[in-house]
Short mmCIF file of C-alpha atoms and ligand atoms in Angstrom, two decimals:
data_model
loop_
_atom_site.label_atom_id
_atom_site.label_comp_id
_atom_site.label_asym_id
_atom_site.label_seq_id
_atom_site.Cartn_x
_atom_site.Cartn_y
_atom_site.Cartn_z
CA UNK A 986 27.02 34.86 -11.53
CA UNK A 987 29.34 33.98 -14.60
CA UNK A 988 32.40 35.19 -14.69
CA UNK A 989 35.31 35.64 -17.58
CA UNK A 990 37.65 34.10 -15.29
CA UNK A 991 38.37 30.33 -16.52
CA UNK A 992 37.14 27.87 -14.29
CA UNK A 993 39.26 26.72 -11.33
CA UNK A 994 40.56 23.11 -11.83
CA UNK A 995 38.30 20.36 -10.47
CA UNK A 996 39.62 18.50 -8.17
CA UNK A 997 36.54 16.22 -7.53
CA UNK A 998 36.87 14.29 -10.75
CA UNK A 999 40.22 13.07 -9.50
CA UNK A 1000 39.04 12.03 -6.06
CA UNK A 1001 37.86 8.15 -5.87
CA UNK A 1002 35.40 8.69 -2.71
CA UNK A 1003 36.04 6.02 -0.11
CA UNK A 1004 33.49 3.70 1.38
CA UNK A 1005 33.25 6.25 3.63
CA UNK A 1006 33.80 9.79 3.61
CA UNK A 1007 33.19 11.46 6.72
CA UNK A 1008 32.20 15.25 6.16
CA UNK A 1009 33.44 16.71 9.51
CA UNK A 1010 31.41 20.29 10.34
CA UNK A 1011 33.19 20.90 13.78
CA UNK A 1012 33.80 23.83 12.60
CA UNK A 1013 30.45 24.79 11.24
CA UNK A 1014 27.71 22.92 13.11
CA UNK A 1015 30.22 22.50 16.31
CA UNK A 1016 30.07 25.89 16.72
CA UNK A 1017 26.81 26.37 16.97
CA UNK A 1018 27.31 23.94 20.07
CA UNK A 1019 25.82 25.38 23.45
CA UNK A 1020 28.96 24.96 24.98
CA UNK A 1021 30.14 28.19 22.69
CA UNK A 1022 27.42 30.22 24.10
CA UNK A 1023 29.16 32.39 26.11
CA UNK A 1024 31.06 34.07 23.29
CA UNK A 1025 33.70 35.86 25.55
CA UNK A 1026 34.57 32.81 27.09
CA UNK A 1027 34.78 30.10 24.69
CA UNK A 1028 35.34 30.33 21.18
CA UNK A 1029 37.41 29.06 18.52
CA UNK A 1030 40.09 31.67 17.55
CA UNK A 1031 41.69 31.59 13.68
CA UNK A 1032 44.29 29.58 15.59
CA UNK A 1033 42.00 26.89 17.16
CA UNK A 1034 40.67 26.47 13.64
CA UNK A 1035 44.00 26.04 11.81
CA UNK A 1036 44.76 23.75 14.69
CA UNK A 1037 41.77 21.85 14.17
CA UNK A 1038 41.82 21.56 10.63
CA UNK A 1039 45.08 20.41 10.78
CA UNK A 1040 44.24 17.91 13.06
CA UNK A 1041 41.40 16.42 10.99
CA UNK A 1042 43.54 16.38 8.03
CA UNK A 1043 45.99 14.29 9.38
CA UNK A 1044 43.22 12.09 10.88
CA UNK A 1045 42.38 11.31 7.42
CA UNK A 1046 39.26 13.55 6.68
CA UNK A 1047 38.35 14.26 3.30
CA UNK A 1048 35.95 16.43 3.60
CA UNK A 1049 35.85 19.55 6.15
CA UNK A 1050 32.27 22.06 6.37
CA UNK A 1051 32.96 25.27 6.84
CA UNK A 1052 30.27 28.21 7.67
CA UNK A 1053 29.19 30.40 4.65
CA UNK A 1054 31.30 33.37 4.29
CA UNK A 1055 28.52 35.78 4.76
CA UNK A 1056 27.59 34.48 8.02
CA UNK A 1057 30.25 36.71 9.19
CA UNK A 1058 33.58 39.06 8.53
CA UNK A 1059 35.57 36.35 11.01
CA UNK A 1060 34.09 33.73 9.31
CA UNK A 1061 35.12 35.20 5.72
CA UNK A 1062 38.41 36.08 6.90
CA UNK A 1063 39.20 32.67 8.32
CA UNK A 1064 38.24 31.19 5.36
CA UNK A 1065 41.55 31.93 3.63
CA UNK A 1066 43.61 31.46 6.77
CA UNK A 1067 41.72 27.22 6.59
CA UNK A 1068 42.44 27.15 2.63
CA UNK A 1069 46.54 27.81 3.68
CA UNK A 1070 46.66 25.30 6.47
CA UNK A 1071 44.95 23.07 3.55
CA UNK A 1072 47.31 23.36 1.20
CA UNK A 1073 50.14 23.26 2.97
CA UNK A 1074 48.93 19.85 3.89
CA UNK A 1075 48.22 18.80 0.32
CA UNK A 1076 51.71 17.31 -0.81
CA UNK A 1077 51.62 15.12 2.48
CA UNK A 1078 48.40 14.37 2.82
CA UNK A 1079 46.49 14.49 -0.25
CA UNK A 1080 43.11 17.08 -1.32
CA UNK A 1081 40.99 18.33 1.31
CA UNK A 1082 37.77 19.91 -0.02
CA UNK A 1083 36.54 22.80 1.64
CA UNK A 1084 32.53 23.07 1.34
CA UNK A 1085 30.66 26.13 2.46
CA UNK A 1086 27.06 25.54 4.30
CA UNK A 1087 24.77 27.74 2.76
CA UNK A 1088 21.51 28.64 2.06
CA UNK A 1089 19.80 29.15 -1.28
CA UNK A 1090 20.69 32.28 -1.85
CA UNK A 1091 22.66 34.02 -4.65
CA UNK A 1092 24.58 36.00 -2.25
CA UNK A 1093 25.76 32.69 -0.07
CA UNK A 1094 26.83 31.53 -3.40
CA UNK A 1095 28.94 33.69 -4.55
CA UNK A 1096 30.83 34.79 -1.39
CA UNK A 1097 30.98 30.83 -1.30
CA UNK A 1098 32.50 30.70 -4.02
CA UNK A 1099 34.73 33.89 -4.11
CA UNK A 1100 35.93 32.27 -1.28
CA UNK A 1101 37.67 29.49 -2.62
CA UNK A 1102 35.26 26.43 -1.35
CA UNK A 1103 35.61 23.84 -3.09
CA UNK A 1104 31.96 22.81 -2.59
CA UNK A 1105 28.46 23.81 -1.56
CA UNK A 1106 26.30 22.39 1.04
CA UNK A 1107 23.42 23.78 0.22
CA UNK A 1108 19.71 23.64 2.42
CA UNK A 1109 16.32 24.61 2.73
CA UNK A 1110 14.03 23.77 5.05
CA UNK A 1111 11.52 21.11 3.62
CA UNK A 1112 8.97 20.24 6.68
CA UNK A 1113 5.99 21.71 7.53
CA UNK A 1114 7.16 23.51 10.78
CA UNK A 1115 10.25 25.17 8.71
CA UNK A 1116 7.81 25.86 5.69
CA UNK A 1117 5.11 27.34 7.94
CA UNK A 1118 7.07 28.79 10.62
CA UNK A 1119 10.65 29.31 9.68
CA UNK A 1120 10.96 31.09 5.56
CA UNK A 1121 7.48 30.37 5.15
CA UNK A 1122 7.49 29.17 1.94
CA UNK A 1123 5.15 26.61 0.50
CA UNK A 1124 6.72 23.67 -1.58
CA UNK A 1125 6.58 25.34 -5.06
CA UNK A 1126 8.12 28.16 -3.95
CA UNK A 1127 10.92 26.41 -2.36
CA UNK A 1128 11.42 24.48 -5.89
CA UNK A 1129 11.34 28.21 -7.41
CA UNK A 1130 13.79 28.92 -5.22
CA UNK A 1131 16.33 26.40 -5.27
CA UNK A 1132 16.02 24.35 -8.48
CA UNK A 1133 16.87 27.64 -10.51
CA UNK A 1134 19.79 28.71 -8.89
CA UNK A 1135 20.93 25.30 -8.96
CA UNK A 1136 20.94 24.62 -12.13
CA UNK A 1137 22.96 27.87 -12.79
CA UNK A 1138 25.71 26.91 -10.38
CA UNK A 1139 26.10 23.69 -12.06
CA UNK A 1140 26.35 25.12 -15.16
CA UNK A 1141 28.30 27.99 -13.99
CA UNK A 1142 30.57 26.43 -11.81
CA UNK A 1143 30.87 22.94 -13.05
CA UNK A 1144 34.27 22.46 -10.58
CA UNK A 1145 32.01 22.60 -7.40
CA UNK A 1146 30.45 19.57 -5.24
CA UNK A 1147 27.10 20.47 -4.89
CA UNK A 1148 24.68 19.11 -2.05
CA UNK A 1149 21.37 19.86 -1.84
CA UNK A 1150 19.51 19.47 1.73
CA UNK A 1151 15.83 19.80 2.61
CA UNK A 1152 16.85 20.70 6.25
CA UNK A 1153 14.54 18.32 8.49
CA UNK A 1154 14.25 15.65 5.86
CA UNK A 1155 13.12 13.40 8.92
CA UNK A 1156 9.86 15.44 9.56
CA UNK A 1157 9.30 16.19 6.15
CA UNK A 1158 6.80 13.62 4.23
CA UNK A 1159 8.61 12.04 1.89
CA UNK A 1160 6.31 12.47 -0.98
CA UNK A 1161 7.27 16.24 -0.27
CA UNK A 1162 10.41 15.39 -0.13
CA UNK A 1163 10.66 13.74 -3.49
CA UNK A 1164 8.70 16.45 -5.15
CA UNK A 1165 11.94 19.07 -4.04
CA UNK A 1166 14.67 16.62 -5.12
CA UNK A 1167 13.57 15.81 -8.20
CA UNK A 1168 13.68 19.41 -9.32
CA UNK A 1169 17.18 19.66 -8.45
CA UNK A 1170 18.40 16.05 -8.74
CA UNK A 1171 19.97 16.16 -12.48
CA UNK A 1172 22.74 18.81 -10.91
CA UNK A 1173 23.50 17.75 -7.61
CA UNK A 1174 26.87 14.99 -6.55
CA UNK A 1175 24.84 14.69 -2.99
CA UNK A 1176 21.51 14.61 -1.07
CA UNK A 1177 21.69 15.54 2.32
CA UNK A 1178 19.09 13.98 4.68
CA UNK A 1179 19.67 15.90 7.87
CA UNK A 1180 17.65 14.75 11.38
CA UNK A 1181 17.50 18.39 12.21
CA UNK A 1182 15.86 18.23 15.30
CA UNK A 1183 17.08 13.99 16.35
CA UNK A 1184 13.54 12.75 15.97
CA UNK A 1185 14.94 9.61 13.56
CA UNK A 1186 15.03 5.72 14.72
CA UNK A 1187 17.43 3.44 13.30
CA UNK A 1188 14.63 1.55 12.02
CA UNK A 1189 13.23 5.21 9.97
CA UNK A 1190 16.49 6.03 9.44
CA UNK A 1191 17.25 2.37 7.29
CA UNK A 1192 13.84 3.08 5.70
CA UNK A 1193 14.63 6.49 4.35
CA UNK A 1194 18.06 5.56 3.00
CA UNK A 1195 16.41 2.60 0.83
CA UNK A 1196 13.96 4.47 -0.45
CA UNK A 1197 16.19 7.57 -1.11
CA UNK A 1198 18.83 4.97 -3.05
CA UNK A 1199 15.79 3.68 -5.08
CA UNK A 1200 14.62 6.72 -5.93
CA UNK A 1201 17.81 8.56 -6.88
CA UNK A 1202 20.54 5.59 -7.10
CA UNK A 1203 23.06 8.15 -9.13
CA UNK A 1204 23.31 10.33 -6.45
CA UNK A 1205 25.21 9.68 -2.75
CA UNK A 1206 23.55 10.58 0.03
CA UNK A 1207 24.98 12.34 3.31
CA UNK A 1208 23.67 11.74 6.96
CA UNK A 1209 23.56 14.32 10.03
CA UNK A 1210 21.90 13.02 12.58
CA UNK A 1211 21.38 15.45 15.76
CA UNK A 1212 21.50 13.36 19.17
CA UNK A 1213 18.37 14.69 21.06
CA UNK A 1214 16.98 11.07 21.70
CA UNK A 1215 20.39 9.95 22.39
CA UNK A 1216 20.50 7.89 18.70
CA UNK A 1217 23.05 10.09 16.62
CA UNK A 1218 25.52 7.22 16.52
CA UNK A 1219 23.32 4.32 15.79
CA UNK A 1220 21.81 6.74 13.28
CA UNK A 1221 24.88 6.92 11.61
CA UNK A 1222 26.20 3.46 11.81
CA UNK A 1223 22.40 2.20 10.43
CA UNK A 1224 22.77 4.85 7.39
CA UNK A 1225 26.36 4.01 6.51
CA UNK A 1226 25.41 0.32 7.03
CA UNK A 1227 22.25 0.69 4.44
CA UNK A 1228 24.76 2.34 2.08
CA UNK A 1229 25.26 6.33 2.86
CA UNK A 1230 28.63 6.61 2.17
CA UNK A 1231 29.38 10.42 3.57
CA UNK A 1232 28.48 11.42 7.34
CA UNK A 1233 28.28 14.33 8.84
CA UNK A 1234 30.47 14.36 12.55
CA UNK A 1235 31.85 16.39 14.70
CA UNK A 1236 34.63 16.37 17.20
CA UNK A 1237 33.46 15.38 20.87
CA UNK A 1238 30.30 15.30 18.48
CA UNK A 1239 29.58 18.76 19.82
CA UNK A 1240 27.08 20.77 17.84
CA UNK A 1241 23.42 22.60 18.28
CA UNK A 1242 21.68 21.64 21.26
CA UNK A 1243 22.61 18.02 22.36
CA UNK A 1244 25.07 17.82 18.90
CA UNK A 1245 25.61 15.12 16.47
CA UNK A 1246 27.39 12.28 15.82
CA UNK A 1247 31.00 12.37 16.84
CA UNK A 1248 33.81 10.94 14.35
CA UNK A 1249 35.78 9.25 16.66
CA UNK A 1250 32.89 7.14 18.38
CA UNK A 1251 31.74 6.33 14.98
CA UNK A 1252 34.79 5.30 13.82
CA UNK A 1253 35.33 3.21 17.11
CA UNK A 1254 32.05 1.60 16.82
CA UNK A 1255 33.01 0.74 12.47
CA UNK A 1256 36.03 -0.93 14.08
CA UNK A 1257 34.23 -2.87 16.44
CA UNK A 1258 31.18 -3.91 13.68
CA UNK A 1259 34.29 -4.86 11.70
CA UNK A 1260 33.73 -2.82 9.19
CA UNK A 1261 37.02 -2.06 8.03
CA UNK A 1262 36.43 -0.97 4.53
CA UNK A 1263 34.77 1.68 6.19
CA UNK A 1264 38.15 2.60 8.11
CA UNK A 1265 40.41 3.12 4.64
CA UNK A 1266 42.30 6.01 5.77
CA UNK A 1267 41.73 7.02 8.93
CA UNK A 1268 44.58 7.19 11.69
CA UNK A 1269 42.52 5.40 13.88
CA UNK A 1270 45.69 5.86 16.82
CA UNK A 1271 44.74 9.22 16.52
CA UNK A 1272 41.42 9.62 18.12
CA UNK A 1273 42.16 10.04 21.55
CA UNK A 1274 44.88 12.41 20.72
CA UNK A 1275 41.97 14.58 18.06
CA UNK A 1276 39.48 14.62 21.24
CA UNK A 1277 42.38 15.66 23.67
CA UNK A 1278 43.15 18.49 21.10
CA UNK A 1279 39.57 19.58 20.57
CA UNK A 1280 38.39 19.31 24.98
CA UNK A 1281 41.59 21.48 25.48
CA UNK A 1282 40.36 24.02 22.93
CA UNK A 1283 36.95 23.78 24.65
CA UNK A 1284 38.09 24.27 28.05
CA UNK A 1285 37.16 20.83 28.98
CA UNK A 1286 38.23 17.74 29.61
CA UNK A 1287 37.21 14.68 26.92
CA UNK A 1288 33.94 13.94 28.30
CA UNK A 1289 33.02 10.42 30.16
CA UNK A 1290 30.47 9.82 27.77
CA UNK A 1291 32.65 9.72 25.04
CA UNK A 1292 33.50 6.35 23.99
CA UNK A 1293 37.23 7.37 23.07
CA UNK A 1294 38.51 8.21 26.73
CA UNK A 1295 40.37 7.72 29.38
CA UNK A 1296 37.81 7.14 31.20
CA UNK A 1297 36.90 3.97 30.11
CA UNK A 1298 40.11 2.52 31.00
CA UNK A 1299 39.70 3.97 34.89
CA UNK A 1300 38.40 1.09 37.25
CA UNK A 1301 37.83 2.39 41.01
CA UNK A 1302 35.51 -0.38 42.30
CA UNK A 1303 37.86 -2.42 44.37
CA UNK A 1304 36.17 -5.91 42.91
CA UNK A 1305 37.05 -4.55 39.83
CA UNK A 1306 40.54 -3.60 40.75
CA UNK A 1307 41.96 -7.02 41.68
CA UNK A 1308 40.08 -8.65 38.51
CA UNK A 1309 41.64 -6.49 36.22
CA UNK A 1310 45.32 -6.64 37.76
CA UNK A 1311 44.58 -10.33 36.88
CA UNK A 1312 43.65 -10.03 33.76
CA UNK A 1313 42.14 -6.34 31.90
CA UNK A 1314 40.01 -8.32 29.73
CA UNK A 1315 37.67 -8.65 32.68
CA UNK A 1316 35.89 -5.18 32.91
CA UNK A 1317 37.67 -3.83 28.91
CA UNK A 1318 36.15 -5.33 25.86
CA UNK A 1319 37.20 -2.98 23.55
CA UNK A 1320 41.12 -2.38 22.24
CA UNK A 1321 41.44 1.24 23.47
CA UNK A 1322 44.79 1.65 22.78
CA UNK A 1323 44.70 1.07 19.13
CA UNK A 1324 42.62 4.26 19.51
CA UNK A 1325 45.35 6.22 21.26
CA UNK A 1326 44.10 5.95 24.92
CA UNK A 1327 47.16 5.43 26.08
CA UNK A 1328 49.55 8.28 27.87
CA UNK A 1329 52.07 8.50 24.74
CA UNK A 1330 49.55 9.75 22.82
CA UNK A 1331 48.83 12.95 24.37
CA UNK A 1332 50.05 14.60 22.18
CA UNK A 1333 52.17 17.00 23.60
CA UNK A 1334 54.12 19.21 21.77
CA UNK A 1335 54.71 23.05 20.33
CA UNK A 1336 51.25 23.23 19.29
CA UNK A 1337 49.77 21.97 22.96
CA UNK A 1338 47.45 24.70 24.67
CA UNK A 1339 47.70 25.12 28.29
CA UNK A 1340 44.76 22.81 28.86
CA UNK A 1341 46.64 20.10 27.15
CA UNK A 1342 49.24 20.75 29.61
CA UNK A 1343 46.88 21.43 32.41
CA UNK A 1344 45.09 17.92 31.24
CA UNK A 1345 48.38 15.94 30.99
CA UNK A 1346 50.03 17.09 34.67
CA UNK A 1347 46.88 16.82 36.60
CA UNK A 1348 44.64 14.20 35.46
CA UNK A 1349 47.68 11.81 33.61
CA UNK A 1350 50.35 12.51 36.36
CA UNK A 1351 48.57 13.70 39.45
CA UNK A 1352 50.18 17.11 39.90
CA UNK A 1353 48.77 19.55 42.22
CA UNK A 1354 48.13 22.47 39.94
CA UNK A 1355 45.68 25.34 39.59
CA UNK A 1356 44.68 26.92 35.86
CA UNK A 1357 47.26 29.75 36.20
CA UNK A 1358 50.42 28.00 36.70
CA UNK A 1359 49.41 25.47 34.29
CA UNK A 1360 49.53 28.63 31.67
CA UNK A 1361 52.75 29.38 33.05
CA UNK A 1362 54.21 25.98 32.57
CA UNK A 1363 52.84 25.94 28.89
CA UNK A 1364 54.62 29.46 27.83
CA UNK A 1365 57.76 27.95 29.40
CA UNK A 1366 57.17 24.64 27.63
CA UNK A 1367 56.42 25.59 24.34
CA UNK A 1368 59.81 27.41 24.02
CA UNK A 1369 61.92 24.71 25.68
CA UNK A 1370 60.10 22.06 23.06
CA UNK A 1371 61.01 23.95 19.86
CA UNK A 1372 65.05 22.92 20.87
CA UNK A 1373 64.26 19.32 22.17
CA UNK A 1374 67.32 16.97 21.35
CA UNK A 1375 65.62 13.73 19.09
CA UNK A 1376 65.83 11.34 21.84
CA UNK A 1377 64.04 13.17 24.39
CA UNK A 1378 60.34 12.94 25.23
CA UNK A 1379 58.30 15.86 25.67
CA UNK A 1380 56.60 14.37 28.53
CA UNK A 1381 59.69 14.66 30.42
CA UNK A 1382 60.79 17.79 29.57
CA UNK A 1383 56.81 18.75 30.93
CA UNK A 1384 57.30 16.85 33.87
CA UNK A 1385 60.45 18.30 34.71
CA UNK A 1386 59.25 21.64 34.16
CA UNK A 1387 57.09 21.08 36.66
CA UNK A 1388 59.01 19.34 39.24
CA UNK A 1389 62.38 20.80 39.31
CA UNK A 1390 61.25 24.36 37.84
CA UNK A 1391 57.80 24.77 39.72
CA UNK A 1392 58.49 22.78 42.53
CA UNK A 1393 54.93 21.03 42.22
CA UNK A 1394 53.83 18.12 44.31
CA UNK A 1395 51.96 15.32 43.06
CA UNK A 1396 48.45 14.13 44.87
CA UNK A 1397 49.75 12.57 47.95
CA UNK A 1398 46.90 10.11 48.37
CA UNK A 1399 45.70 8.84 51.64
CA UNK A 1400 46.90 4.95 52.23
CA UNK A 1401 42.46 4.09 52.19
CA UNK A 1402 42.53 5.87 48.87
CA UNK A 1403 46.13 3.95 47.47
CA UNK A 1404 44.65 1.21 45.68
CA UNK A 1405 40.84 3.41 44.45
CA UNK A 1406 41.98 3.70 40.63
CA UNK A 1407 43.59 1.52 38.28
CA UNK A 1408 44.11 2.88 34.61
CA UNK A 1409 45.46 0.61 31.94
CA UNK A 1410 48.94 2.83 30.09
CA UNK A 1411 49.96 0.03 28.10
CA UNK A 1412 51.05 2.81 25.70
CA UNK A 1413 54.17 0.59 24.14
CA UNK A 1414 52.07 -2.70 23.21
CA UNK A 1415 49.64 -2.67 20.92
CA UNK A 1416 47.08 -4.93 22.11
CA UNK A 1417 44.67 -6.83 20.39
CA UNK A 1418 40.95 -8.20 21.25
CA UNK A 1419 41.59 -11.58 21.45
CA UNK A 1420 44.66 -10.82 23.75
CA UNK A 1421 43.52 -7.69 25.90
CA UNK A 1422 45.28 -8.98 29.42
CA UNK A 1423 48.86 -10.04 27.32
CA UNK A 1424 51.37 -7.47 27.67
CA UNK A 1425 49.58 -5.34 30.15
CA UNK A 1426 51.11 -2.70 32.48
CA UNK A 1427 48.98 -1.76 35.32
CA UNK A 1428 49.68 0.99 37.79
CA UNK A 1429 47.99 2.35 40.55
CA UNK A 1430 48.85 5.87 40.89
CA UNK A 1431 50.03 5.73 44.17
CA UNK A 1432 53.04 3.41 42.43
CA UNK A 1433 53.56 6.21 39.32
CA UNK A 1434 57.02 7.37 39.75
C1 HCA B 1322 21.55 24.11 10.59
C2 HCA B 1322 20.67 22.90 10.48
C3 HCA B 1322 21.40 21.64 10.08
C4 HCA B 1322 21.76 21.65 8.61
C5 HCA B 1322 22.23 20.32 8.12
C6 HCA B 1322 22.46 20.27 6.62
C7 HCA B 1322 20.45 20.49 10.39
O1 HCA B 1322 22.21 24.29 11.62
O2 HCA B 1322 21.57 24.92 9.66
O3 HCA B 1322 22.74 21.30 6.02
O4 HCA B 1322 22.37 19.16 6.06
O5 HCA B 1322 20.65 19.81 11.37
O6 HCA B 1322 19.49 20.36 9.64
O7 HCA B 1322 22.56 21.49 10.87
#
């Protein structure tokens, strides 16, 4: 694996890691979300990824997981298109490392590393059910396997992060557990601790992570906690809060089966724990905008489930309606806007996909529009946005597009139905907790303009 070339230079020794560093795999662990299953339909193009990458740059993420290059030509190709949109973002932004998931193979490596990734997230399944029914390897031979080729990328490569995984660390004893870190502990930055298949309890989760620091308290330790009993985020927040400092999210926290933890609703919930060390860098007013971006590039709208949405600033109980015109503090406890729910922050601009558009006239401003014209109004938008004069907003130019050159209606709503919804767009003042009704614009959207 050595090679006469001279080593690239590291950027990791000039890195001070945060108190936390989330490791976003969107693009690696969110695609293997069910949601991408039908291949045809929904998939990220090389342009959804530069988008996305992008977007999680300027979000403040530090760390970005990429599939191995082998995994596919797309995959190896894209690679090089994601290290561009990096660097171009490098003098602005700072270092983004690129780390490559792959397995413990010599092959993985070094299209990893021929690549340009800047790291390695490498795994091997650990429990019994991957030992006995996935490579079938016992424990020695998984230490065979791994510790050796370990040791040479260290000393091969000594520029590269290296993690080291047993994939389902939560169903794998942790006697078993120790035995395969220890052989590759001297020559790793990170242990990953992945809940593979969400089996893990706050309460097991704050047990591992103590006994993990104990054991191996020079090396950091990264969570990814898989939301099948519904626990990825208190996972998360009990591992960071037990002293994990890098966590594994996702956008929308989509990923296999029910996903993983998503960034936004864990960076939310630090906020709310007060945990603002934890925050140090993040553009928190960006969240609702980065789940806007990444439901438009899934076809979807931001879910309700996700704590970042519009959604919960929509009231349609009448009760609740005429509390909350009183005062909003009455059914919102949590400062949304300083999130970026708010209708400024859509977003919209050159880069916006038609379901960004589609999103913004329908479910922000009540236009009547199907799917097609909604792509129609995008290809006409993004020219006319490239030439907009400084003081005026792309909303408008959208909403005139729509108006004047479409001709579309907005939802005429039956006079029963006028007073149904009340959202919160308090978009020009910042609100605080202690203050949620001050300063408050509410609209029905029968009065929208
Ligand atoms: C996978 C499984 C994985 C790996 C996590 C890790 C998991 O899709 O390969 O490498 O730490 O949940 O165990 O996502």
């Amino acid at each position: 694996m050595n090679n006469s070339q001279p080593a690239p230079r590291s950027q990791k020794s000039f890195y001070q890691p945060r108190a936390l560093e989330i490791i976003d795999t969107t693009l690696r662990d969110g695609q293997q979300t069910s949601l991408l299953h039908d291949h045809y339909k929904y998939f990220f193009t090389r342009a959804d990824k530069e988008e996305i990458v992008r977007a999680l740059i300027i979000y403040g993420v530090k760390f970005v997981e990429l599939f191995a290059p082998v995994v596919s030509p797309q995959e190896r190709d894209d690679w090089q298109a994601i290290r561009a949109v990096r660097d171009s973002l490098i003098t602005q932004k700072g270092y983004t490392f690129l780390l490559a998931h792959v397995r413990c193979h010599l092959r993985d490596v070094e299209a990893a590393v021929e690549a340009g990734a800047d790291g390695l997230n490498m795994y091997i399944g650990t429990s019994a059910e991957s030992r006995h029914y996935n490579h079938g390897n016992d424990l020695d031979e998984i230490i065979a396997k791994a510790a050796p080729l370990i040791e040479e990328v260290r000393r091969d490569h000594p520029h590269l992060l290296l993690r080291f995984s047993g994939e389902d660390a939560f169903r794998t004893r942790l006697d078993d557990l120790f035995r395969v870190y220890d052989s590759v502990a001297p020559h790793v930055d990170r242990f990953g601790m992945p809940d593979t298949v969400g089996v893990a309890t706050p309460a097991a989760v704050a047990k591992r992570v103590a006994a993990m620091r104990e054991r191996y308290p020079n090396v950091e330790l990264e969570g990814h906690f898989h939301d099948d009993r519904g626990f990825a985020l208190y996972n998360a927040l009990e591992a960071a809060r037990c002293g994990m400092r890098y966590m594994n999210t996702t956008l929308l926290g989509i990923a296999e089966r029910s996903g993983i933890t998503s960034i936004t609703a864990l960076l939310f919930n630090l906020y709310l724990d007060r945990e603002f060390d934890k925050l140090e860098g993040y553009h928190l007013r960006g969240s609702y905008p980065i789940n806007v971006l990444a439901a438009d590039k899934l076809k979807m709208l931001v879910p309700p489930k996700e704590p970042v949405s519009l959604t919960n600033r929509t009231h349609t109980a009448g009760v609740h309606q005429s509390a909350m015109l009183n005062n909003a503090a009455v059914y919102e406890a949590h400062p949304l806007d300083l999130f970026g729910v708010t209708e400024a922050e859509i977003l919209l601009g050159p880069l916006s996909g038609w379901n960004a558009v589609h999103y913004f006239l329908k479910e922000i401003r009540y236009f009547q529009l199907d799917e097609a014209t909604a792509k129609e109004i995008a290809q006409v938008f993004k020219e006319r946005v490239y030439q907009l004069a400084p003081d005026v907003s792309p909303e408008q130019v959208l909403i005139n597009i729509a108006e004047k050159e479409f001709g579309l209606a907005r939802l005429e709503l039956p006079e029963s139905a006028r007073a149904q919804i009340v959202q919160r767009l308090d978009s020009t003042t910042p609100t605080r907790p202690a203050n949620l009704g001050a300063g408050v614009q509410l609209r029905r959207i029968a009065e929208i303009p």
